[in-house]
Amino acid sequence: MTGSHHGKRILPELRTDVPSLTLRVLTAEHTDEYYALIDRNRKHLTQHGDYRAPATSDYETAHAELLHDPDPSLRCGILFHSALIGRVDLVAVNPPKYGFGYWLDHEATGHGYATAACRALIEYGATVVGATEVFAGVTHGNDKSGAVLTRLGFKVAETLETYTRYHRTLVASSCAYPAQR
C-alpha cells in the first residue's frame, strides 16, 4: 500500500518480522527524536571509524538533513514500540542500483532488529521501488554489521583499505532470503 503525494511515492509504515518493530520515513518533524538518538550514540556511531558525520551533528545539522527530501532514495527510522531506535537508508546511487546503510542505538543491538529492519526495506526496494542490486560498505572491525549483511544474503564484493564492500542481487518477483541458521 503506497500512496502518492504530488506524483511521488509515499512509503507506508513498513512492518517487519519482529513484533512491534516497524520502519517509517524520517522527516524534519522527527528532528527532536532523531537528534536525541544521535546524541546518546555518538561514541557507538564512531567506534569503528564510520558514521562520523551524524556523530558530530548538532541539532541544526540533523534538522537540515531531515529537511532535505532524499527522493528517490529512502531514509527510514527504525521504531520499536513506536520509539526511534535506529535508521536504515536505501540510497539511489544509479537506479536500479542502490546503496544501503543502517545503524542502531547501542542499547538495541543484539536482538535481530537490524536484520529485520534491513530485510523489510530491501524487500520494499525490490518489489515496489524496482531495485535490482544493493551495495553496502562495512568498516573493518565492524563484524556485527557484516554478519547482518551475510544473514541477508549479501556477498563480499571487494575488500578495500578501510572497509569491505558487500553486494546483493535482488529479484523483484521473489525477494527470497537464505535460510536462517
PDB file of C-alpha atoms in Angstrom:
ATOM      1  CA  MET A   1       0.000   0.000   0.000  1.00  0.00           C
ATOM      2  CA  THR A   2       1.752   3.113  -1.198  1.00  0.00           C
ATOM      3  CA  GLY A   3       0.221   6.490  -1.563  1.00  0.00           C
ATOM      4  CA  SER A   4       1.227   9.340  -3.768  1.00  0.00           C
ATOM      5  CA  HIS A   5       1.752  12.999  -2.999  1.00  0.00           C
ATOM      6  CA  HIS A   6       2.320  15.284  -5.971  1.00  0.00           C
ATOM      7  CA  GLY A   7       3.199  12.256  -8.101  1.00  0.00           C
ATOM      8  CA  LYS A   8       5.805  10.973  -5.638  1.00  0.00           C
ATOM      9  CA  ARG A   9       5.746   7.597  -3.969  1.00  0.00           C
ATOM     10  CA  ILE A  10       4.983   7.713  -0.241  1.00  0.00           C
ATOM     11  CA  LEU A  11       6.423   4.926   1.852  1.00  0.00           C
ATOM     12  CA  PRO A  12       3.854   3.427   4.208  1.00  0.00           C
ATOM     13  CA  GLU A  13       4.856   2.338   7.680  1.00  0.00           C
ATOM     14  CA  LEU A  14       6.571  -0.970   6.982  1.00  0.00           C
ATOM     15  CA  ARG A  15       6.161  -3.907   9.311  1.00  0.00           C
ATOM     16  CA  THR A  16       8.999  -6.305   9.923  1.00  0.00           C
ATOM     17  CA  ASP A  17       9.000  -9.928  11.009  1.00  0.00           C
ATOM     18  CA  VAL A  18       9.715  -8.784  14.602  1.00  0.00           C
ATOM     19  CA  PRO A  19       6.563  -7.823  16.527  1.00  0.00           C
ATOM     20  CA  SER A  20       6.400  -4.072  17.300  1.00  0.00           C
ATOM     21  CA  LEU A  21       9.386  -3.282  15.011  1.00  0.00           C
ATOM     22  CA  THR A  22       8.458  -1.006  12.099  1.00  0.00           C
ATOM     23  CA  LEU A  23      10.019   1.427   9.645  1.00  0.00           C
ATOM     24  CA  ARG A  24       8.778   4.911   8.766  1.00  0.00           C
ATOM     25  CA  VAL A  25      10.178   7.717   6.668  1.00  0.00           C
ATOM     26  CA  LEU A  26      12.331  10.105   8.707  1.00  0.00           C
ATOM     27  CA  THR A  27      11.383  13.744   8.091  1.00  0.00           C
ATOM     28  CA  ALA A  28      12.074  17.108   9.726  1.00  0.00           C
ATOM     29  CA  GLU A  29       9.133  16.571  12.086  1.00  0.00           C
ATOM     30  CA  HIS A  30      11.204  13.783  13.711  1.00  0.00           C
ATOM     31  CA  THR A  31      14.241  16.008  14.396  1.00  0.00           C
ATOM     32  CA  ASP A  32      13.906  16.022  18.210  1.00  0.00           C
ATOM     33  CA  GLU A  33      13.679  12.239  18.379  1.00  0.00           C
ATOM     34  CA  TYR A  34      16.429  11.731  15.772  1.00  0.00           C
ATOM     35  CA  TYR A  35      18.824  14.180  17.418  1.00  0.00           C
ATOM     36  CA  ALA A  36      18.291  12.522  20.818  1.00  0.00           C
ATOM     37  CA  LEU A  37      19.135   9.166  19.184  1.00  0.00           C
ATOM     38  CA  ILE A  38      22.329  10.602  17.677  1.00  0.00           C
ATOM     39  CA  ASP A  39      23.278  12.352  20.906  1.00  0.00           C
ATOM     40  CA  ARG A  40      23.115   9.215  23.055  1.00  0.00           C
ATOM     41  CA  ASN A  41      25.026   7.183  20.435  1.00  0.00           C
ATOM     42  CA  ARG A  42      27.969   9.426  19.482  1.00  0.00           C
ATOM     43  CA  LYS A  43      30.604   7.004  20.809  1.00  0.00           C
ATOM     44  CA  HIS A  44      28.751   3.963  19.421  1.00  0.00           C
ATOM     45  CA  LEU A  45      28.482   5.527  15.928  1.00  0.00           C
ATOM     46  CA  THR A  46      32.215   6.125  15.630  1.00  0.00           C
ATOM     47  CA  GLN A  47      33.630   3.052  17.382  1.00  0.00           C
ATOM     48  CA  HIS A  48      34.781   1.593  14.038  1.00  0.00           C
ATOM     49  CA  GLY A  49      35.530   4.913  12.338  1.00  0.00           C
ATOM     50  CA  ASP A  50      32.236   5.037  10.445  1.00  0.00           C
ATOM     51  CA  TYR A  51      29.199   7.313  10.820  1.00  0.00           C
ATOM     52  CA  ARG A  52      31.377  10.299  11.780  1.00  0.00           C
ATOM     53  CA  ALA A  53      29.066  12.808  10.079  1.00  0.00           C
ATOM     54  CA  PRO A  54      25.953  12.026  12.123  1.00  0.00           C
ATOM     55  CA  ALA A  55      28.014  11.562  15.279  1.00  0.00           C
ATOM     56  CA  THR A  56      29.342  15.117  15.018  1.00  0.00           C
ATOM     57  CA  SER A  57      25.979  16.640  14.076  1.00  0.00           C
ATOM     58  CA  ASP A  58      24.495  19.399  16.132  1.00  0.00           C
ATOM     59  CA  TYR A  59      20.725  19.878  16.269  1.00  0.00           C
ATOM     60  CA  GLU A  60      20.658  22.298  13.311  1.00  0.00           C
ATOM     61  CA  THR A  61      22.691  19.933  11.109  1.00  0.00           C
ATOM     62  CA  ALA A  62      20.415  16.990  11.953  1.00  0.00           C
ATOM     63  CA  HIS A  63      17.348  19.143  11.249  1.00  0.00           C
ATOM     64  CA  ALA A  64      18.767  20.346   7.914  1.00  0.00           C
ATOM     65  CA  GLU A  65      19.463  16.754   6.869  1.00  0.00           C
ATOM     66  CA  LEU A  66      15.886  15.719   7.626  1.00  0.00           C
ATOM     67  CA  LEU A  67      14.504  18.784   5.809  1.00  0.00           C
ATOM     68  CA  HIS A  68      16.112  17.515   2.600  1.00  0.00           C
ATOM     69  CA  ASP A  69      13.821  15.115   0.702  1.00  0.00           C
ATOM     70  CA  PRO A  70      16.091  12.257  -0.418  1.00  0.00           C
ATOM     71  CA  ASP A  71      13.689  11.073  -3.177  1.00  0.00           C
ATOM     72  CA  PRO A  72      14.217   8.697  -4.946  1.00  0.00           C
ATOM     73  CA  SER A  73      16.280   7.394  -2.025  1.00  0.00           C
ATOM     74  CA  LEU A  74      14.527   6.240   1.145  1.00  0.00           C
ATOM     75  CA  ARG A  75      15.539   7.400   4.632  1.00  0.00           C
ATOM     76  CA  CYS A  76      13.742   5.428   7.334  1.00  0.00           C
ATOM     77  CA  GLY A  77      13.625   5.393  11.090  1.00  0.00           C
ATOM     78  CA  ILE A  78      13.609   2.017  12.809  1.00  0.00           C
ATOM     79  CA  LEU A  79      10.979   2.013  15.551  1.00  0.00           C
ATOM     80  CA  PHE A  80      10.442  -0.460  18.365  1.00  0.00           C
ATOM     81  CA  HIS A  81       7.174   0.065  20.231  1.00  0.00           C
ATOM     82  CA  SER A  82       6.989   3.441  18.385  1.00  0.00           C
ATOM     83  CA  ALA A  83      10.342   4.620  19.827  1.00  0.00           C
ATOM     84  CA  LEU A  84      13.097   5.545  17.355  1.00  0.00           C
ATOM     85  CA  ILE A  85      15.979   3.077  17.817  1.00  0.00           C
ATOM     86  CA  GLY A  86      17.874   3.415  14.539  1.00  0.00           C
ATOM     87  CA  ARG A  87      17.992   4.314  10.898  1.00  0.00           C
ATOM     88  CA  VAL A  88      18.129   2.423   7.604  1.00  0.00           C
ATOM     89  CA  ASP A  89      18.584   4.007   4.159  1.00  0.00           C
ATOM     90  CA  LEU A  90      18.171   2.779   0.601  1.00  0.00           C
ATOM     91  CA  VAL A  91      20.263   5.208  -1.454  1.00  0.00           C
ATOM     92  CA  ALA A  92      19.560   5.713  -5.161  1.00  0.00           C
ATOM     93  CA  VAL A  93      23.151   5.672  -6.418  1.00  0.00           C
ATOM     94  CA  ASN A  94      22.390   4.692 -10.002  1.00  0.00           C
ATOM     95  CA  PRO A  95      18.857   3.191 -10.057  1.00  0.00           C
ATOM     96  CA  PRO A  96      18.096   0.327 -10.203  1.00  0.00           C
ATOM     97  CA  LYS A  97      21.408   0.001  -8.282  1.00  0.00           C
ATOM     98  CA  TYR A  98      21.166   1.210  -4.684  1.00  0.00           C
ATOM     99  CA  GLY A  99      23.432   1.736  -1.735  1.00  0.00           C
ATOM    100  CA  PHE A 100      22.376   0.610   1.695  1.00  0.00           C
ATOM    101  CA  GLY A 101      23.221   1.771   5.199  1.00  0.00           C
ATOM    102  CA  TYR A 102      21.909   1.259   8.718  1.00  0.00           C
ATOM    103  CA  TRP A 103      22.697   1.814  12.370  1.00  0.00           C
ATOM    104  CA  LEU A 104      21.040   1.083  15.689  1.00  0.00           C
ATOM    105  CA  ASP A 105      21.022   2.594  19.142  1.00  0.00           C
ATOM    106  CA  HIS A 106      23.732   0.811  21.162  1.00  0.00           C
ATOM    107  CA  GLU A 107      21.003  -0.401  23.564  1.00  0.00           C
ATOM    108  CA  ALA A 108      19.092  -2.048  20.679  1.00  0.00           C
ATOM    109  CA  THR A 109      21.880  -4.189  19.239  1.00  0.00           C
ATOM    110  CA  GLY A 110      21.959  -7.958  19.564  1.00  0.00           C
ATOM    111  CA  HIS A 111      18.201  -8.548  19.244  1.00  0.00           C
ATOM    112  CA  GLY A 112      17.851  -9.088  15.477  1.00  0.00           C
ATOM    113  CA  TYR A 113      16.339  -5.632  14.921  1.00  0.00           C
ATOM    114  CA  ALA A 114      18.880  -4.553  12.288  1.00  0.00           C
ATOM    115  CA  THR A 115      18.410  -7.761  10.307  1.00  0.00           C
ATOM    116  CA  ALA A 116      14.604  -7.484  10.412  1.00  0.00           C
ATOM    117  CA  ALA A 117      14.582  -3.774   9.533  1.00  0.00           C
ATOM    118  CA  CYS A 118      17.035  -4.226   6.674  1.00  0.00           C
ATOM    119  CA  ARG A 119      15.097  -7.224   5.346  1.00  0.00           C
ATOM    120  CA  ALA A 120      11.864  -5.178   5.251  1.00  0.00           C
ATOM    121  CA  LEU A 121      13.448  -2.230   3.421  1.00  0.00           C
ATOM    122  CA  ILE A 122      15.297  -4.441   0.940  1.00  0.00           C
ATOM    123  CA  GLU A 123      12.078  -6.298   0.154  1.00  0.00           C
ATOM    124  CA  TYR A 124      10.259  -2.977  -0.325  1.00  0.00           C
ATOM    125  CA  GLY A 125      13.114  -1.782  -2.536  1.00  0.00           C
ATOM    126  CA  ALA A 126      12.940  -4.884  -4.709  1.00  0.00           C
ATOM    127  CA  THR A 127       9.171  -5.187  -5.002  1.00  0.00           C
ATOM    128  CA  VAL A 128       7.993  -1.539  -5.011  1.00  0.00           C
ATOM    129  CA  VAL A 129      10.967   0.646  -5.924  1.00  0.00           C
ATOM    130  CA  GLY A 130      12.412  -1.711  -8.545  1.00  0.00           C
ATOM    131  CA  ALA A 131      15.909  -2.041  -7.055  1.00  0.00           C
ATOM    132  CA  THR A 132      17.862  -4.845  -8.716  1.00  0.00           C
ATOM    133  CA  GLU A 133      21.184  -4.541  -6.889  1.00  0.00           C
ATOM    134  CA  VAL A 134      22.161  -3.296  -3.438  1.00  0.00           C
ATOM    135  CA  PHE A 135      25.651  -2.422  -2.194  1.00  0.00           C
ATOM    136  CA  ALA A 136      26.800  -1.718   1.362  1.00  0.00           C
ATOM    137  CA  GLY A 137      30.143  -0.849   2.911  1.00  0.00           C
ATOM    138  CA  VAL A 138      31.275  -2.066   6.321  1.00  0.00           C
ATOM    139  CA  THR A 139      34.284  -0.571   8.077  1.00  0.00           C
ATOM    140  CA  HIS A 140      36.917  -3.145   9.023  1.00  0.00           C
ATOM    141  CA  GLY A 141      36.333  -4.284  12.590  1.00  0.00           C
ATOM    142  CA  ASN A 142      32.547  -3.904  12.451  1.00  0.00           C
ATOM    143  CA  ASP A 143      31.944  -7.645  12.347  1.00  0.00           C
ATOM    144  CA  LYS A 144      28.372  -7.428  13.653  1.00  0.00           C
ATOM    145  CA  SER A 145      27.331  -5.244  10.730  1.00  0.00           C
ATOM    146  CA  GLY A 146      28.979  -7.629   8.275  1.00  0.00           C
ATOM    147  CA  ALA A 147      27.108 -10.516   9.921  1.00  0.00           C
ATOM    148  CA  VAL A 148      23.781  -8.704   9.347  1.00  0.00           C
ATOM    149  CA  LEU A 149      24.551  -8.382   5.634  1.00  0.00           C
ATOM    150  CA  THR A 150      25.635 -12.025   5.394  1.00  0.00           C
ATOM    151  CA  ARG A 151      22.358 -13.124   7.030  1.00  0.00           C
ATOM    152  CA  LEU A 152      20.534 -11.061   4.401  1.00  0.00           C
ATOM    153  CA  GLY A 153      22.263 -12.846   1.534  1.00  0.00           C
ATOM    154  CA  PHE A 154      24.938 -10.243   0.711  1.00  0.00           C
ATOM    155  CA  LYS A 155      28.328 -11.434  -0.506  1.00  0.00           C
ATOM    156  CA  VAL A 156      31.691  -9.717  -0.174  1.00  0.00           C
ATOM    157  CA  ALA A 157      32.300  -7.902  -3.456  1.00  0.00           C
ATOM    158  CA  GLU A 158      35.577  -6.170  -2.652  1.00  0.00           C
ATOM    159  CA  THR A 159      37.917  -5.605   0.271  1.00  0.00           C
ATOM    160  CA  LEU A 160      39.332  -2.092   0.309  1.00  0.00           C
ATOM    161  CA  GLU A 161      41.823  -0.349   2.612  1.00  0.00           C
ATOM    162  CA  THR A 162      39.353   0.730   5.302  1.00  0.00           C
ATOM    163  CA  TYR A 163      36.156  -1.167   4.539  1.00  0.00           C
ATOM    164  CA  THR A 164      34.602  -4.170   2.821  1.00  0.00           C
ATOM    165  CA  ARG A 165      32.022  -3.661   0.072  1.00  0.00           C
ATOM    166  CA  TYR A 166      29.102  -6.092   0.067  1.00  0.00           C
ATOM    167  CA  HIS A 167      26.695  -6.768  -2.792  1.00  0.00           C
ATOM    168  CA  ARG A 168      23.365  -8.466  -3.275  1.00  0.00           C
ATOM    169  CA  THR A 169      21.401  -9.001  -6.470  1.00  0.00           C
ATOM    170  CA  LEU A 170      17.651  -8.667  -5.973  1.00  0.00           C
ATOM    171  CA  VAL A 171      14.865 -10.389  -7.861  1.00  0.00           C
ATOM    172  CA  ALA A 172      11.657  -8.369  -7.603  1.00  0.00           C
ATOM    173  CA  SER A 173       9.282 -11.274  -8.135  1.00  0.00           C
ATOM    174  CA  SER A 174      10.744 -13.263  -5.242  1.00  0.00           C
ATOM    175  CA  CYS A 175      12.899 -11.391  -2.785  1.00  0.00           C
ATOM    176  CA  ALA A 176      13.858 -14.633  -1.081  1.00  0.00           C
ATOM    177  CA  TYR A 177      16.342 -14.768   1.773  1.00  0.00           C
ATOM    178  CA  PRO A 178      18.736 -17.525   2.659  1.00  0.00           C
ATOM    179  CA  ALA A 179      17.596 -19.926   5.324  1.00  0.00           C
ATOM    180  CA  GLN A 180      18.404 -18.756   8.841  1.00  0.00           C
ATOM    181  CA  ARG A 181      20.990 -20.834  10.666  1.00  0.00           C
TER     182      ARG A 181
END
